Amino acid sequence: MAFLPKWLTFLKGKEVVIANAIIAILTIGGQQLFSFFTFSCPCHVGQNLIYGLAFLGVPALILLVVGYALNNQTWRLVTGKRSPLRAEGTQNQLLQCKLTCFVLCSITGRALVAPVTWLAVTLINGSYYVCAMSEYVSVYYYGANPNITASERKQILAAFPCSQLVPPELSRARDEVILLLRYQSQVAGWLLIAVVVITVFLSYCLASCFSPLSFLHFRYWTSYVHNEQELFDEATDQHSKLYAIQHIRKFFGFVPGSENVGEIRIPSLREWQAISGLAFLKLVDEEHYDYSLLHDWALKGSVDRKYLKLDEDPVTTT
């Protein structure tokens, strides 16, 4: 087990790469299951292209939107963007615009992992492309009868993805057309992978070249940001809990988990009404908000002293 610390040290700081790899693997598995259980080419003129492109593009678009939505940086970028306080705190508009573009590019790069993987895998598989493009292939080179109308030719070509619908005399032509379309689809898939890999590599190289930090300093900065975020999350949880305890104590007269509770407070009907219902952030002053109805009630001032003392020893009957 001595090799585990070495592996953990090696993987530290590579969370983004590991996350992207996991996303790509899950996308590949999902694509295979999706194709197996749901894809069935209609083999009809005018429907093949729409059906094939829908299965090729719509899941990729959905994965792109999900990638944006699941990235915390997206919400950090847009939340409170139109707040007046944000406008007052922004001094250098050009620098802020550059930073926004940089963060947006980073978010987009992460969001593109799943849709690009989907497109690459589906193109390499070839089924969607064959279905979409079958009716646009010329069959004159494969021994097909040239004395047919354009509409008949399209009907024959549209049926090629479904072998049971193809006449026996066109089986050889069908096989060669399917091979041609799979060849085109797989070449396109590998070209997409090559372009993406080269683009990502060059992007990292350019970012490293223009970085103001040295290699070790950059590693330190990455570690610092990671640790700061973890500590901030812990402090946020503890701070909000301690703050909420003050309001809970004021309303009920005790804190959950306390031992030897001597008395409890009995809230009035008006107070129950005050903390019930729907609530939104309420601006108290220029710098602070009320986070809930209970928070708003607790900060309004003094409350009545309706308390019920608890017997330390329960009364027993003999």
Tab-separated table of C-alpha atoms in Angstrom:
chain	number	residue	atom	x	y	z
A	1	MET	CA	0.000	0.000	0.000
A	2	ALA	CA	3.010	2.301	-0.034
A	3	PHE	CA	2.289	3.273	-3.625
A	4	LEU	CA	-1.012	4.949	-2.677
A	5	PRO	CA	0.560	8.166	-1.286
A	6	LYS	CA	2.609	8.466	-4.480
A	7	TRP	CA	-0.501	8.124	-6.612
A	8	LEU	CA	-2.373	10.627	-4.475
A	9	THR	CA	0.509	13.077	-4.815
A	10	PHE	CA	0.565	12.559	-8.570
A	11	LEU	CA	-3.201	13.086	-8.884
A	12	LYS	CA	-3.246	16.162	-6.643
A	13	GLY	CA	-3.823	19.263	-8.717
A	14	LYS	CA	-5.142	17.217	-11.647
A	15	GLU	CA	-8.769	17.260	-10.527
A	16	VAL	CA	-9.873	19.019	-13.732
A	17	VAL	CA	-8.255	16.398	-15.963
A	18	ILE	CA	-9.734	13.562	-13.893
A	19	ALA	CA	-13.187	15.167	-13.937
A	20	ASN	CA	-13.026	15.638	-17.710
A	21	ALA	CA	-11.973	12.014	-18.178
A	22	ILE	CA	-14.854	10.785	-16.025
A	23	ILE	CA	-17.312	12.976	-17.957
A	24	ALA	CA	-15.992	11.629	-21.268
A	25	ILE	CA	-16.268	7.995	-20.104
A	26	LEU	CA	-19.812	8.513	-18.822
A	27	THR	CA	-20.767	10.213	-22.089
A	28	ILE	CA	-19.393	7.296	-24.123
A	29	GLY	CA	-21.319	4.788	-22.021
A	30	GLY	CA	-24.485	6.865	-22.212
A	31	GLN	CA	-24.180	7.205	-25.976
A	32	GLN	CA	-23.866	3.447	-26.424
A	33	LEU	CA	-26.908	2.762	-24.254
A	34	PHE	CA	-28.855	5.571	-25.912
A	35	SER	CA	-28.123	4.195	-29.389
A	36	PHE	CA	-28.939	0.629	-28.421
A	37	PHE	CA	-32.303	1.320	-26.816
A	38	THR	CA	-33.703	4.320	-28.706
A	39	PHE	CA	-32.165	4.791	-32.169
A	40	SER	CA	-34.129	3.327	-35.062
A	41	CYS	CA	-33.753	4.977	-38.456
A	42	PRO	CA	-37.162	5.616	-40.103
A	43	CYS	CA	-35.766	4.788	-43.585
A	44	HIS	CA	-38.148	7.229	-45.201
A	45	VAL	CA	-37.528	10.105	-47.601
A	46	GLY	CA	-37.309	13.451	-45.808
A	47	GLN	CA	-37.251	11.897	-42.338
A	48	ASN	CA	-33.798	10.301	-42.289
A	49	LEU	CA	-31.898	13.594	-42.304
A	50	ILE	CA	-34.004	15.179	-39.565
A	51	TYR	CA	-33.943	12.032	-37.429
A	52	GLY	CA	-30.208	11.465	-37.787
A	53	LEU	CA	-29.246	15.090	-37.160
A	54	ALA	CA	-31.619	15.256	-34.172
A	55	PHE	CA	-29.924	12.263	-32.530
A	56	LEU	CA	-26.535	13.691	-33.418
A	57	GLY	CA	-27.028	17.312	-32.366
A	58	VAL	CA	-29.799	17.590	-29.764
A	59	PRO	CA	-28.102	15.443	-27.081
A	60	ALA	CA	-24.876	17.370	-27.683
A	61	LEU	CA	-26.734	20.659	-27.192
A	62	ILE	CA	-28.362	19.367	-24.000
A	63	LEU	CA	-24.989	18.201	-22.662
A	64	LEU	CA	-23.538	21.631	-23.438
A	65	VAL	CA	-26.285	23.404	-21.472
A	66	VAL	CA	-25.916	20.944	-18.589
A	67	GLY	CA	-22.152	21.527	-18.622
A	68	TYR	CA	-22.722	25.262	-18.226
A	69	ALA	CA	-25.342	24.746	-15.517
A	70	LEU	CA	-23.227	22.365	-13.404
A	71	ASN	CA	-20.195	24.653	-13.374
A	72	ASN	CA	-20.093	26.835	-10.260
A	73	GLN	CA	-18.101	29.445	-12.164
A	74	THR	CA	-21.121	30.049	-14.418
A	75	TRP	CA	-23.278	31.135	-11.490
A	76	ARG	CA	-20.392	33.032	-9.942
A	77	LEU	CA	-20.102	34.971	-13.191
A	78	VAL	CA	-23.791	35.843	-13.606
A	79	THR	CA	-25.128	36.055	-10.036
A	80	GLY	CA	-25.616	39.642	-8.953
A	81	LYS	CA	-24.239	40.960	-12.225
A	82	ARG	CA	-26.861	43.719	-12.348
A	83	SER	CA	-26.565	44.613	-8.670
A	84	PRO	CA	-25.937	48.330	-8.006
A	85	LEU	CA	-23.210	47.375	-5.521
A	86	ARG	CA	-21.409	45.419	-8.265
A	87	ALA	CA	-21.536	48.481	-10.524
A	88	GLU	CA	-20.073	50.708	-7.801
A	89	GLY	CA	-17.233	48.270	-7.082
A	90	THR	CA	-16.164	47.946	-10.733
A	91	GLN	CA	-13.356	50.405	-11.403
A	92	ASN	CA	-11.543	49.168	-14.512
A	93	GLN	CA	-14.145	48.148	-17.090
A	94	LEU	CA	-11.576	46.910	-19.605
A	95	LEU	CA	-9.859	44.669	-17.058
A	96	GLN	CA	-13.220	43.377	-15.871
A	97	CYS	CA	-14.226	42.590	-19.473
A	98	LYS	CA	-10.977	40.697	-20.077
A	99	LEU	CA	-11.436	38.703	-16.871
A	100	THR	CA	-15.031	37.884	-17.816
A	101	CYS	CA	-13.946	36.650	-21.256
A	102	PHE	CA	-11.201	34.520	-19.714
A	103	VAL	CA	-13.578	32.914	-17.205
A	104	LEU	CA	-16.216	32.397	-19.907
A	105	CYS	CA	-13.663	30.640	-22.126
A	106	SER	CA	-12.661	28.428	-19.220
A	107	ILE	CA	-16.304	27.554	-18.503
A	108	THR	CA	-16.963	26.845	-22.180
A	109	GLY	CA	-13.926	24.579	-22.389
A	110	ARG	CA	-15.192	22.514	-19.477
A	111	ALA	CA	-18.762	22.485	-20.835
A	112	LEU	CA	-17.625	21.268	-24.277
A	113	VAL	CA	-16.095	18.030	-22.960
A	114	ALA	CA	-19.341	16.042	-22.940
A	115	PRO	CA	-20.887	17.332	-26.226
A	116	VAL	CA	-17.618	16.965	-28.166
A	117	THR	CA	-17.242	13.432	-26.792
A	118	TRP	CA	-20.818	12.677	-27.863
A	119	LEU	CA	-20.248	14.006	-31.380
A	120	ALA	CA	-16.937	12.169	-31.776
A	121	VAL	CA	-18.306	8.833	-30.549
A	122	THR	CA	-21.465	9.045	-32.652
A	123	LEU	CA	-19.469	9.936	-35.774
A	124	ILE	CA	-17.038	7.066	-35.196
A	125	ASN	CA	-19.991	4.736	-34.649
A	126	GLY	CA	-21.464	5.959	-37.945
A	127	SER	CA	-25.094	4.888	-37.481
A	128	TYR	CA	-26.536	8.398	-37.156
A	129	TYR	CA	-24.546	9.725	-40.113
A	130	VAL	CA	-25.542	6.761	-42.300
A	131	CYS	CA	-29.193	7.344	-41.498
A	132	ALA	CA	-29.000	11.106	-42.095
A	133	MET	CA	-27.016	11.071	-45.360
A	134	SER	CA	-28.135	7.840	-47.067
A	135	GLU	CA	-30.608	9.470	-49.485
A	136	TYR	CA	-27.979	11.940	-50.756
A	137	VAL	CA	-25.481	9.365	-52.067
A	138	SER	CA	-25.162	8.608	-55.779
A	139	VAL	CA	-25.645	4.907	-56.556
A	140	TYR	CA	-24.779	5.020	-60.247
A	141	TYR	CA	-21.304	3.686	-59.492
A	142	TYR	CA	-22.717	0.635	-57.731
A	143	GLY	CA	-24.701	-0.948	-60.548
A	144	ALA	CA	-28.071	0.614	-59.703
A	145	ASN	CA	-30.640	0.976	-62.467
A	146	PRO	CA	-30.257	4.482	-63.931
A	147	ASN	CA	-33.732	4.416	-65.544
A	148	ILE	CA	-35.587	5.549	-62.440
A	149	THR	CA	-37.001	8.894	-61.422
A	150	ALA	CA	-35.386	11.114	-58.840
A	151	SER	CA	-38.153	10.439	-56.306
A	152	GLU	CA	-37.783	6.664	-56.748
A	153	ARG	CA	-34.032	6.939	-56.367
A	154	LYS	CA	-34.483	8.859	-53.104
A	155	GLN	CA	-36.918	6.253	-51.806
A	156	ILE	CA	-34.423	3.488	-52.563
A	157	LEU	CA	-31.546	5.370	-50.941
A	158	ALA	CA	-33.608	6.277	-47.872
A	159	ALA	CA	-34.285	2.551	-47.326
A	160	PHE	CA	-30.587	1.595	-47.385
A	161	PRO	CA	-30.078	1.862	-43.579
A	162	CYS	CA	-32.803	-0.813	-43.194
A	163	SER	CA	-31.483	-3.950	-44.896
A	164	GLN	CA	-34.870	-5.692	-44.837
A	165	LEU	CA	-36.366	-2.965	-47.062
A	166	VAL	CA	-33.705	-3.161	-49.809
A	167	PRO	CA	-34.401	-5.304	-52.924
A	168	PRO	CA	-31.983	-8.256	-53.324
A	169	GLU	CA	-30.538	-6.865	-56.580
A	170	LEU	CA	-29.414	-3.742	-54.688
A	171	SER	CA	-27.798	-5.537	-51.743
A	172	ARG	CA	-24.276	-5.035	-53.097
A	173	ALA	CA	-24.949	-1.385	-53.837
A	174	ARG	CA	-26.387	-0.955	-50.324
A	175	ASP	CA	-23.347	-2.557	-48.673
A	176	GLU	CA	-20.922	-0.342	-50.553
A	177	VAL	CA	-22.968	2.811	-49.838
A	178	ILE	CA	-23.064	1.960	-46.128
A	179	LEU	CA	-19.285	1.407	-46.168
A	180	LEU	CA	-18.772	4.757	-47.907
A	181	LEU	CA	-20.945	6.625	-45.410
A	182	ARG	CA	-19.280	4.930	-42.436
A	183	TYR	CA	-15.903	5.859	-43.888
A	184	GLN	CA	-16.963	9.517	-44.170
A	185	SER	CA	-18.462	9.522	-40.679
A	186	GLN	CA	-15.444	7.910	-39.003
A	187	VAL	CA	-12.983	10.191	-40.770
A	188	ALA	CA	-15.019	13.175	-39.604
A	189	GLY	CA	-15.031	11.799	-36.042
A	190	TRP	CA	-11.258	11.329	-35.925
A	191	LEU	CA	-10.700	14.749	-37.491
A	192	LEU	CA	-12.897	16.272	-34.789
A	193	ILE	CA	-10.877	14.516	-32.077
A	194	ALA	CA	-7.592	15.648	-33.632
A	195	VAL	CA	-8.751	19.271	-33.938
A	196	VAL	CA	-9.993	19.341	-30.349
A	197	VAL	CA	-6.819	17.752	-28.931
A	198	ILE	CA	-4.546	20.128	-30.834
A	199	THR	CA	-6.684	23.142	-29.876
A	200	VAL	CA	-6.669	22.211	-26.192
A	201	PHE	CA	-2.914	21.606	-26.217
A	202	LEU	CA	-2.164	24.906	-27.940
A	203	SER	CA	-4.528	26.743	-25.598
A	204	TYR	CA	-2.724	25.375	-22.547
A	205	CYS	CA	0.636	26.239	-24.099
A	206	LEU	CA	-0.420	29.831	-24.835
A	207	ALA	CA	-1.936	30.243	-21.366
A	208	SER	CA	1.285	28.980	-19.791
A	209	CYS	CA	3.441	31.227	-21.962
A	210	PHE	CA	1.528	34.365	-20.998
A	211	SER	CA	1.153	33.415	-17.340
A	212	PRO	CA	2.838	35.879	-14.936
A	213	LEU	CA	3.675	32.980	-12.612
A	214	SER	CA	6.469	30.466	-12.826
A	215	PHE	CA	5.711	26.737	-12.895
A	216	LEU	CA	6.151	26.154	-9.150
A	217	HIS	CA	4.478	29.430	-8.265
A	218	PHE	CA	1.486	28.416	-10.396
A	219	ARG	CA	1.273	25.080	-8.561
A	220	TYR	CA	1.352	26.933	-5.247
A	221	TRP	CA	-1.379	29.317	-6.397
A	222	THR	CA	-3.574	26.416	-7.520
A	223	SER	CA	-3.103	24.689	-4.173
A	224	TYR	CA	-3.843	27.913	-2.306
A	225	VAL	CA	-7.085	28.553	-4.200
A	226	HIS	CA	-8.214	24.965	-3.600
A	227	ASN	CA	-7.473	25.109	0.135
A	228	GLU	CA	-9.006	28.556	0.488
A	229	GLN	CA	-12.246	27.360	-1.097
A	230	GLU	CA	-12.421	24.321	1.187
A	231	LEU	CA	-11.806	26.427	4.312
A	232	PHE	CA	-14.276	29.059	3.121
A	233	ASP	CA	-16.982	26.408	2.650
A	234	GLU	CA	-16.343	25.074	6.167
A	235	ALA	CA	-16.381	28.577	7.653
A	236	THR	CA	-19.557	29.445	5.733
A	237	ASP	CA	-21.337	26.408	7.106
A	238	GLN	CA	-20.206	27.078	10.687
A	239	HIS	CA	-20.867	30.846	10.533
A	240	SER	CA	-24.380	30.437	9.116
A	241	LYS	CA	-25.140	27.766	11.711
A	242	LEU	CA	-23.996	29.958	14.610
A	243	TYR	CA	-25.932	32.920	13.202
A	244	ALA	CA	-29.096	30.849	12.794
A	245	ILE	CA	-28.744	29.506	16.347
A	246	GLN	CA	-29.181	33.034	17.712
A	247	HIS	CA	-32.508	33.413	15.923
A	248	ILE	CA	-33.716	29.945	16.851
A	249	ARG	CA	-32.868	30.609	20.504
A	250	LYS	CA	-34.795	33.873	20.418
A	251	PHE	CA	-37.894	32.199	18.971
A	252	PHE	CA	-37.969	28.928	20.944
A	253	GLY	CA	-35.937	29.883	23.990
A	254	PHE	CA	-33.375	27.107	23.544
A	255	VAL	CA	-31.013	25.629	20.994
A	256	PRO	CA	-31.501	22.127	19.545
A	257	GLY	CA	-29.082	19.697	21.130
A	258	SER	CA	-28.769	21.666	24.369
A	259	GLU	CA	-28.671	19.706	27.612
A	260	ASN	CA	-30.491	20.631	30.805
A	261	VAL	CA	-33.041	22.891	29.144
A	262	GLY	CA	-34.806	24.633	32.052
A	263	GLU	CA	-37.478	26.496	30.112
A	264	ILE	CA	-38.845	26.930	26.634
A	265	ARG	CA	-40.489	29.908	24.992
A	266	ILE	CA	-44.079	29.681	23.744
A	267	PRO	CA	-44.422	31.694	20.512
A	268	SER	CA	-47.662	33.571	20.025
A	269	LEU	CA	-50.044	33.107	17.099
A	270	ARG	CA	-48.918	36.438	15.639
A	271	GLU	CA	-45.276	35.286	15.763
A	272	TRP	CA	-46.079	32.013	14.055
A	273	GLN	CA	-47.803	34.001	11.319
A	274	ALA	CA	-44.791	36.306	11.046
A	275	ILE	CA	-42.347	33.483	10.261
A	276	SER	CA	-44.684	31.441	8.047
A	277	GLY	CA	-45.225	31.820	4.349
A	278	LEU	CA	-42.961	32.554	1.437
A	279	ALA	CA	-39.942	34.805	1.804
A	280	PHE	CA	-37.277	36.438	-0.291
A	281	LEU	CA	-34.232	38.522	0.499
A	282	LYS	CA	-35.285	41.729	2.220
A	283	LEU	CA	-32.992	44.735	2.099
A	284	VAL	CA	-32.517	46.057	5.648
A	285	ASP	CA	-30.038	48.790	4.819
A	286	GLU	CA	-27.462	49.534	2.149
A	287	GLU	CA	-25.187	46.734	3.323
A	288	HIS	CA	-27.351	43.950	4.772
A	289	TYR	CA	-30.230	41.633	3.933
A	290	ASP	CA	-32.689	39.602	5.951
A	291	TYR	CA	-32.276	36.004	4.806
A	292	SER	CA	-35.619	34.628	5.998
A	293	LEU	CA	-38.836	35.548	7.799
A	294	LEU	CA	-37.410	34.195	11.054
A	295	HIS	CA	-34.317	36.318	10.556
A	296	ASP	CA	-36.490	39.382	9.917
A	297	TRP	CA	-38.600	38.664	13.009
A	298	ALA	CA	-35.568	38.126	15.248
A	299	LEU	CA	-34.003	41.458	14.252
A	300	LYS	CA	-37.108	43.566	14.771
A	301	GLY	CA	-36.561	44.079	18.489
A	302	SER	CA	-37.615	42.757	21.852
A	303	VAL	CA	-40.126	39.953	22.224
A	304	ASP	CA	-42.534	39.051	24.970
A	305	ARG	CA	-41.359	36.789	27.745
A	306	LYS	CA	-43.789	33.889	27.503
A	307	TYR	CA	-41.793	30.995	28.867
A	308	LEU	CA	-42.733	27.617	30.217
A	309	LYS	CA	-40.543	26.165	32.956
A	310	LEU	CA	-39.747	22.497	32.628
A	311	ASP	CA	-39.819	20.212	35.667
A	312	GLU	CA	-36.444	18.703	36.308
A	313	ASP	CA	-38.001	15.632	37.973
A	314	PRO	CA	-41.128	14.234	36.376
A	315	VAL	CA	-44.053	13.758	38.776
A	316	THR	CA	-44.820	10.113	39.408
A	317	THR	CA	-47.954	8.699	40.892
A	318	THR	CA	-47.991	5.977	43.481
